[in-house]
Amino acid sequence: MYFLNYAFMQRALLAAVLVGVTAPAIGIYLVQRRQALMGDGIGHVAMTGVGLGFLLSTSPVWMATAVSVLGAVLMELIRWYGRTRGDIALAMLFYGGMAGGVMLINLAPGGSNANLMSYLFGSLSTVSGSDVTAICVLAAFVLLVTLGLRRQLFAVSQDEEFARVTGLPVRTLNLLTAVTAAVTVTVAMRVVGLLLVSALMVVPVAAAQQLSRSFTVTFVIAVAIGVAVTVSGTITSYYQDVPPGATIVLLTIAAFLALTALATPLARRRARAAAAAQPAGDPAECAIPAARGTGEEVGV
């Protein structure tokens, strides 16, 4: 544990824990909404923010946050009004964001694509004290939204029409989900990297769903997996001198495969137990219910 004596490892581990908590916390709503790749698209847009940060000599984290939030709002507007051309507009937004980031960072004084690599794939040694401060503030916002509005966000993620009928502000909640996802991307980019953050938002949730269908239990398991893989990946990266983002994502996929292998025989055993407990005779779905009275008729 002597690596804790190094200040850069202390900062990296703190950032890793916050990323491990926040990414699955918003990812569970994106999976329910079938928007698993939303984080990937926001990551492309955030690259422009990183490039602007270098060009204007300001914090790349805060600039990436502003640009990715703007991109997330545009994505929601395109989803609402885009209709048939929405996919083309989104593609231009994503690839334009990536190209803009590369161009701006090369225009910055002393800038080069090497500066961009730590934001694309994560880096332990470049996590500064100001980065940790920004990550803590942004992570607090993500947790405030995902936990404080969990009932409303879950309702909208499950069925927008039903949520609208019940009086929930569906568009506002959709917009808030998109903005929270954008903030999460910038929280994670220093540890996992912009190009890999989407995996950490989605795969832990998919792994947790192998063990439970309850929203609360899935949420807790997904966050536990997120923290475990980010901390393990950060420590492995230190000892083996490998990229932290790639290491974390590979560990996350390994956790998914392991839980899938564990859940399959358990599901089969439960199915056999349920079949054995069912009374002999007609299947329940084919059984005819007993009449409630001899003179009673079925109403139409």
Short mmCIF file of C-alpha atoms in Angstrom, two decimals:
data_model
loop_
_atom_site.label_atom_id
_atom_site.label_comp_id
_atom_site.label_asym_id
_atom_site.label_seq_id
_atom_site.Cartn_x
_atom_site.Cartn_y
_atom_site.Cartn_z
CA MET A 1 0.00 0.00 0.00
CA TYR A 2 3.03 2.28 -0.21
CA PHE A 3 1.62 3.77 -3.40
CA LEU A 4 -0.67 5.82 -1.14
CA ASN A 5 2.39 7.82 -0.12
CA TYR A 6 2.34 9.48 -3.53
CA ALA A 7 0.08 12.52 -3.85
CA PHE A 8 -0.79 11.79 -7.49
CA MET A 9 -2.03 8.30 -6.52
CA GLN A 10 -4.15 9.73 -3.73
CA ARG A 11 -5.76 12.10 -6.20
CA ALA A 12 -6.19 9.36 -8.80
CA LEU A 13 -7.83 6.95 -6.34
CA LEU A 14 -10.22 9.63 -5.05
CA ALA A 15 -11.19 10.48 -8.61
CA ALA A 16 -11.56 6.75 -9.41
CA VAL A 17 -13.98 6.21 -6.52
CA LEU A 18 -16.11 9.19 -7.58
CA VAL A 19 -16.15 7.97 -11.18
CA GLY A 20 -17.07 4.44 -10.06
CA VAL A 21 -20.08 5.82 -8.18
CA THR A 22 -21.35 8.44 -10.61
CA ALA A 23 -21.02 6.62 -13.95
CA PRO A 24 -23.35 3.66 -13.09
CA ALA A 25 -25.63 6.02 -11.14
CA ILE A 26 -26.63 7.86 -14.32
CA GLY A 27 -25.99 4.87 -16.57
CA ILE A 28 -28.88 2.90 -15.08
CA TYR A 29 -31.32 5.50 -16.41
CA LEU A 30 -29.67 5.57 -19.84
CA VAL A 31 -29.92 1.77 -20.08
CA GLN A 32 -33.62 1.91 -19.15
CA ARG A 33 -34.14 4.59 -21.83
CA ARG A 34 -32.22 2.51 -24.42
CA GLN A 35 -29.69 5.32 -24.81
CA ALA A 36 -26.64 3.29 -23.88
CA LEU A 37 -24.39 5.08 -26.38
CA MET A 38 -25.35 8.58 -25.28
CA GLY A 39 -22.22 8.87 -23.14
CA ASP A 40 -20.07 8.03 -26.14
CA GLY A 41 -21.65 10.82 -28.18
CA ILE A 42 -21.24 13.34 -25.36
CA GLY A 43 -17.60 12.28 -25.04
CA HIS A 44 -17.01 13.24 -28.66
CA VAL A 45 -18.55 16.68 -28.09
CA ALA A 46 -16.57 17.20 -24.86
CA MET A 47 -13.34 16.99 -26.87
CA THR A 48 -14.12 20.43 -28.28
CA GLY A 49 -14.37 21.72 -24.73
CA VAL A 50 -10.97 20.24 -23.87
CA GLY A 51 -9.46 21.90 -26.94
CA LEU A 52 -11.06 25.22 -26.00
CA GLY A 53 -9.63 24.93 -22.51
CA PHE A 54 -6.11 24.61 -23.90
CA LEU A 55 -6.67 27.37 -26.47
CA LEU A 56 -8.02 29.86 -23.90
CA SER A 57 -5.61 28.73 -21.15
CA THR A 58 -8.48 27.83 -18.81
CA SER A 59 -9.42 24.61 -17.03
CA PRO A 60 -10.12 21.90 -19.65
CA VAL A 61 -12.43 20.13 -17.17
CA TRP A 62 -14.73 23.09 -16.65
CA MET A 63 -14.65 24.05 -20.33
CA ALA A 64 -15.45 20.45 -21.31
CA THR A 65 -18.34 20.50 -18.82
CA ALA A 66 -19.83 23.62 -20.41
CA VAL A 67 -19.45 22.35 -23.97
CA SER A 68 -20.73 18.83 -23.20
CA VAL A 69 -23.79 20.22 -21.38
CA LEU A 70 -24.52 22.38 -24.44
CA GLY A 71 -24.06 19.31 -26.64
CA ALA A 72 -26.39 17.24 -24.46
CA VAL A 73 -29.09 19.92 -24.72
CA LEU A 74 -28.70 19.97 -28.52
CA MET A 75 -28.97 16.16 -28.57
CA GLU A 76 -32.28 16.31 -26.70
CA LEU A 77 -33.60 19.05 -28.98
CA ILE A 78 -32.64 16.97 -32.02
CA ARG A 79 -34.36 13.94 -30.48
CA TRP A 80 -37.54 15.98 -29.94
CA TYR A 81 -37.68 17.82 -33.26
CA GLY A 82 -35.24 16.01 -35.55
CA ARG A 83 -37.69 13.49 -36.98
CA THR A 84 -36.26 11.74 -40.03
CA ARG A 85 -33.06 13.83 -40.21
CA GLY A 86 -32.24 13.49 -36.51
CA ASP A 87 -29.65 10.73 -36.93
CA ILE A 88 -27.72 12.77 -39.52
CA ALA A 89 -27.70 15.83 -37.26
CA LEU A 90 -26.45 13.76 -34.33
CA ALA A 91 -23.67 12.25 -36.46
CA MET A 92 -22.51 15.72 -37.50
CA LEU A 93 -22.60 16.87 -33.88
CA PHE A 94 -20.52 13.91 -32.66
CA TYR A 95 -17.89 13.92 -35.37
CA GLY A 96 -17.77 17.71 -35.47
CA GLY A 97 -17.06 17.71 -31.75
CA MET A 98 -14.19 15.27 -32.19
CA ALA A 99 -12.68 17.16 -35.12
CA GLY A 100 -13.12 20.48 -33.33
CA GLY A 101 -11.23 19.22 -30.30
CA VAL A 102 -8.28 18.01 -32.36
CA MET A 103 -8.15 21.25 -34.34
CA LEU A 104 -8.40 23.58 -31.33
CA ILE A 105 -5.75 21.80 -29.29
CA ASN A 106 -3.33 22.02 -32.21
CA LEU A 107 -4.04 25.75 -32.51
CA ALA A 108 -3.35 26.28 -28.79
CA PRO A 109 0.11 27.66 -27.84
CA GLY A 110 2.36 24.67 -27.31
CA GLY A 111 -0.55 22.31 -27.91
CA SER A 112 -0.33 18.96 -29.63
CA ASN A 113 -2.28 15.75 -29.95
CA ALA A 114 -0.12 14.36 -27.13
CA ASN A 115 -1.94 16.72 -24.74
CA LEU A 116 -5.23 15.27 -25.86
CA MET A 117 -4.30 11.63 -25.24
CA SER A 118 -4.64 11.84 -21.46
CA TYR A 119 -8.21 13.11 -21.88
CA LEU A 120 -9.10 10.51 -24.49
CA PHE A 121 -7.86 7.45 -22.59
CA GLY A 122 -7.26 8.65 -19.03
CA SER A 123 -4.03 9.28 -17.13
CA LEU A 124 -3.04 8.86 -13.48
CA SER A 125 -0.12 11.27 -13.26
CA THR A 126 -1.97 14.22 -14.82
CA VAL A 127 -4.87 14.35 -12.32
CA SER A 128 -4.19 17.65 -10.56
CA GLY A 129 -5.58 19.09 -7.34
CA SER A 130 -7.84 21.44 -9.31
CA ASP A 131 -9.11 18.46 -11.32
CA VAL A 132 -10.03 16.66 -8.10
CA THR A 133 -11.88 19.73 -6.83
CA ALA A 134 -13.86 19.97 -10.07
CA ILE A 135 -14.59 16.23 -10.03
CA CYS A 136 -15.87 16.41 -6.43
CA VAL A 137 -18.21 19.32 -7.22
CA LEU A 138 -19.54 17.70 -10.40
CA ALA A 139 -19.92 14.29 -8.74
CA ALA A 140 -21.99 15.88 -5.95
CA PHE A 141 -24.34 17.32 -8.59
CA VAL A 142 -24.69 13.93 -10.32
CA LEU A 143 -25.49 12.11 -7.07
CA LEU A 144 -27.93 14.84 -6.01
CA VAL A 145 -29.88 14.38 -9.25
CA THR A 146 -29.71 10.59 -9.59
CA LEU A 147 -30.62 9.89 -5.95
CA GLY A 148 -32.86 12.85 -5.16
CA LEU A 149 -35.02 12.44 -8.28
CA ARG A 150 -34.72 8.66 -8.65
CA ARG A 151 -38.49 8.02 -8.61
CA GLN A 152 -39.24 10.65 -11.24
CA LEU A 153 -36.31 9.69 -13.45
CA PHE A 154 -37.20 6.02 -13.22
CA ALA A 155 -40.82 6.72 -14.18
CA VAL A 156 -39.78 8.73 -17.24
CA SER A 157 -37.17 6.14 -18.23
CA GLN A 158 -39.72 3.31 -18.07
CA ASP A 159 -42.67 4.92 -19.87
CA GLU A 160 -42.68 8.54 -21.00
CA GLU A 161 -46.36 8.54 -21.95
CA PHE A 162 -47.48 7.20 -18.57
CA ALA A 163 -45.19 9.66 -16.79
CA ARG A 164 -46.70 12.51 -18.83
CA VAL A 165 -50.24 11.41 -17.92
CA THR A 166 -49.34 11.39 -14.23
CA GLY A 167 -48.28 15.02 -14.50
CA LEU A 168 -44.49 14.70 -14.47
CA PRO A 169 -42.53 17.32 -16.47
CA VAL A 170 -41.20 14.75 -18.93
CA ARG A 171 -39.21 17.09 -21.16
CA THR A 172 -37.57 18.80 -18.20
CA LEU A 173 -36.61 15.46 -16.68
CA ASN A 174 -35.27 14.21 -20.03
CA LEU A 175 -33.19 17.35 -20.34
CA LEU A 176 -31.92 16.97 -16.78
CA THR A 177 -30.92 13.36 -17.51
CA ALA A 178 -28.97 14.46 -20.58
CA VAL A 179 -27.23 17.26 -18.67
CA THR A 180 -26.36 14.89 -15.82
CA ALA A 181 -24.92 12.40 -18.31
CA ALA A 182 -22.81 15.22 -19.78
CA VAL A 183 -21.50 16.17 -16.35
CA THR A 184 -20.68 12.51 -15.63
CA VAL A 185 -18.62 12.29 -18.81
CA THR A 186 -16.43 15.18 -17.65
CA VAL A 187 -16.17 13.66 -14.17
CA ALA A 188 -14.81 10.43 -15.67
CA MET A 189 -12.60 11.73 -18.46
CA ARG A 190 -9.45 12.19 -16.33
CA VAL A 191 -9.56 8.57 -15.12
CA VAL A 192 -11.28 6.54 -17.85
CA GLY A 193 -11.00 8.85 -20.84
CA LEU A 194 -13.62 10.41 -23.10
CA LEU A 195 -13.62 7.54 -25.59
CA LEU A 196 -14.16 4.84 -22.96
CA VAL A 197 -16.43 6.48 -20.39
CA SER A 198 -19.62 5.16 -21.98
CA ALA A 199 -18.56 1.59 -21.14
CA LEU A 200 -18.36 2.43 -17.44
CA MET A 201 -21.84 3.97 -17.59
CA VAL A 202 -23.43 0.92 -19.22
CA VAL A 203 -21.53 -2.32 -18.55
CA PRO A 204 -21.76 -2.30 -14.71
CA VAL A 205 -25.52 -1.83 -15.03
CA ALA A 206 -25.77 -4.69 -17.52
CA ALA A 207 -23.68 -6.85 -15.17
CA ALA A 208 -25.89 -6.00 -12.18
CA GLN A 209 -29.01 -6.88 -14.18
CA GLN A 210 -27.71 -10.44 -14.46
CA LEU A 211 -28.32 -10.83 -10.72
CA SER A 212 -31.39 -8.71 -10.06
CA ARG A 213 -34.34 -7.07 -11.79
CA SER A 214 -35.11 -4.77 -8.87
CA PHE A 215 -34.16 -1.17 -9.62
CA THR A 216 -32.75 -0.47 -6.15
CA VAL A 217 -30.72 -3.69 -5.95
CA THR A 218 -29.45 -3.21 -9.52
CA PHE A 219 -28.42 0.35 -8.65
CA VAL A 220 -26.46 -0.75 -5.58
CA ILE A 221 -24.74 -3.67 -7.34
CA ALA A 222 -23.85 -1.52 -10.37
CA VAL A 223 -22.27 1.16 -8.16
CA ALA A 224 -20.36 -1.52 -6.22
CA ILE A 225 -19.02 -2.96 -9.48
CA GLY A 226 -18.13 0.53 -10.70
CA VAL A 227 -16.12 1.36 -7.59
CA ALA A 228 -14.42 -2.07 -7.57
CA VAL A 229 -13.27 -1.90 -11.20
CA THR A 230 -12.16 1.75 -11.11
CA VAL A 231 -10.07 1.28 -7.96
CA SER A 232 -8.67 -2.06 -9.16
CA GLY A 233 -7.91 -0.63 -12.60
CA THR A 234 -6.17 2.42 -11.13
CA ILE A 235 -3.94 0.28 -8.88
CA THR A 236 -3.20 -2.15 -11.73
CA SER A 237 -2.30 0.75 -13.98
CA TYR A 238 0.19 2.00 -11.41
CA TYR A 239 1.95 -1.35 -10.97
CA GLN A 240 1.87 -2.55 -14.58
CA ASP A 241 2.30 0.85 -16.31
CA VAL A 242 -0.74 0.31 -18.55
CA PRO A 243 -3.43 2.84 -19.58
CA PRO A 244 -5.97 3.21 -16.73
CA GLY A 245 -8.99 3.69 -18.99
CA ALA A 246 -8.41 0.54 -21.00
CA THR A 247 -7.63 -1.45 -17.85
CA ILE A 248 -10.82 -0.31 -16.11
CA VAL A 249 -13.00 -1.10 -19.12
CA LEU A 250 -11.48 -4.57 -19.56
CA LEU A 251 -12.03 -5.31 -15.87
CA THR A 252 -15.64 -4.14 -16.21
CA ILE A 253 -16.25 -6.47 -19.16
CA ALA A 254 -14.61 -9.32 -17.21
CA ALA A 255 -17.00 -8.65 -14.31
CA PHE A 256 -19.95 -8.75 -16.71
CA LEU A 257 -18.82 -12.10 -18.18
CA ALA A 258 -18.24 -13.58 -14.71
CA LEU A 259 -21.67 -12.52 -13.41
CA THR A 260 -23.32 -13.77 -16.60
CA ALA A 261 -21.67 -17.17 -16.15
CA LEU A 262 -22.81 -17.21 -12.52
CA ALA A 263 -26.36 -16.06 -13.22
CA THR A 264 -27.16 -18.53 -16.02
CA PRO A 265 -27.16 -21.73 -13.92
CA LEU A 266 -28.95 -19.91 -11.10
CA ALA A 267 -31.71 -18.83 -13.49
CA ARG A 268 -32.08 -22.38 -14.80
CA ARG A 269 -32.28 -23.75 -11.26
CA ARG A 270 -35.01 -21.24 -10.36
CA ALA A 271 -36.94 -22.14 -13.52
CA ARG A 272 -36.79 -25.87 -12.69
CA ALA A 273 -37.88 -25.19 -9.11
CA ALA A 274 -40.81 -23.09 -10.31
CA ALA A 275 -41.85 -25.80 -12.79
CA ALA A 276 -41.66 -28.48 -10.09
CA ALA A 277 -43.77 -26.38 -7.71
CA GLN A 278 -46.54 -25.91 -10.30
CA PRO A 279 -49.50 -28.30 -9.73
CA ALA A 280 -50.01 -31.05 -12.27
CA GLY A 281 -52.71 -30.48 -14.87
CA ASP A 282 -53.36 -27.70 -17.33
CA PRO A 283 -50.83 -24.88 -17.43
CA ALA A 284 -51.87 -21.80 -15.51
CA GLU A 285 -52.21 -19.73 -18.64
CA CYS A 286 -54.53 -22.32 -20.22
CA ALA A 287 -56.67 -23.06 -17.14
CA ILE A 288 -60.29 -21.96 -17.17
CA PRO A 289 -61.30 -20.10 -14.00
CA ALA A 290 -64.09 -21.56 -11.95
CA ALA A 291 -67.52 -19.94 -12.24
CA ARG A 292 -68.53 -17.66 -9.38
CA GLY A 293 -72.22 -18.66 -9.61
CA THR A 294 -74.50 -20.87 -11.67
CA GLY A 295 -76.59 -18.03 -13.01
CA GLU A 296 -73.71 -15.58 -13.52
CA GLU A 297 -72.87 -14.43 -17.03
CA VAL A 298 -69.73 -12.83 -18.33
CA GLY A 299 -70.17 -9.11 -19.02
CA VAL A 300 -69.00 -7.62 -22.28
#
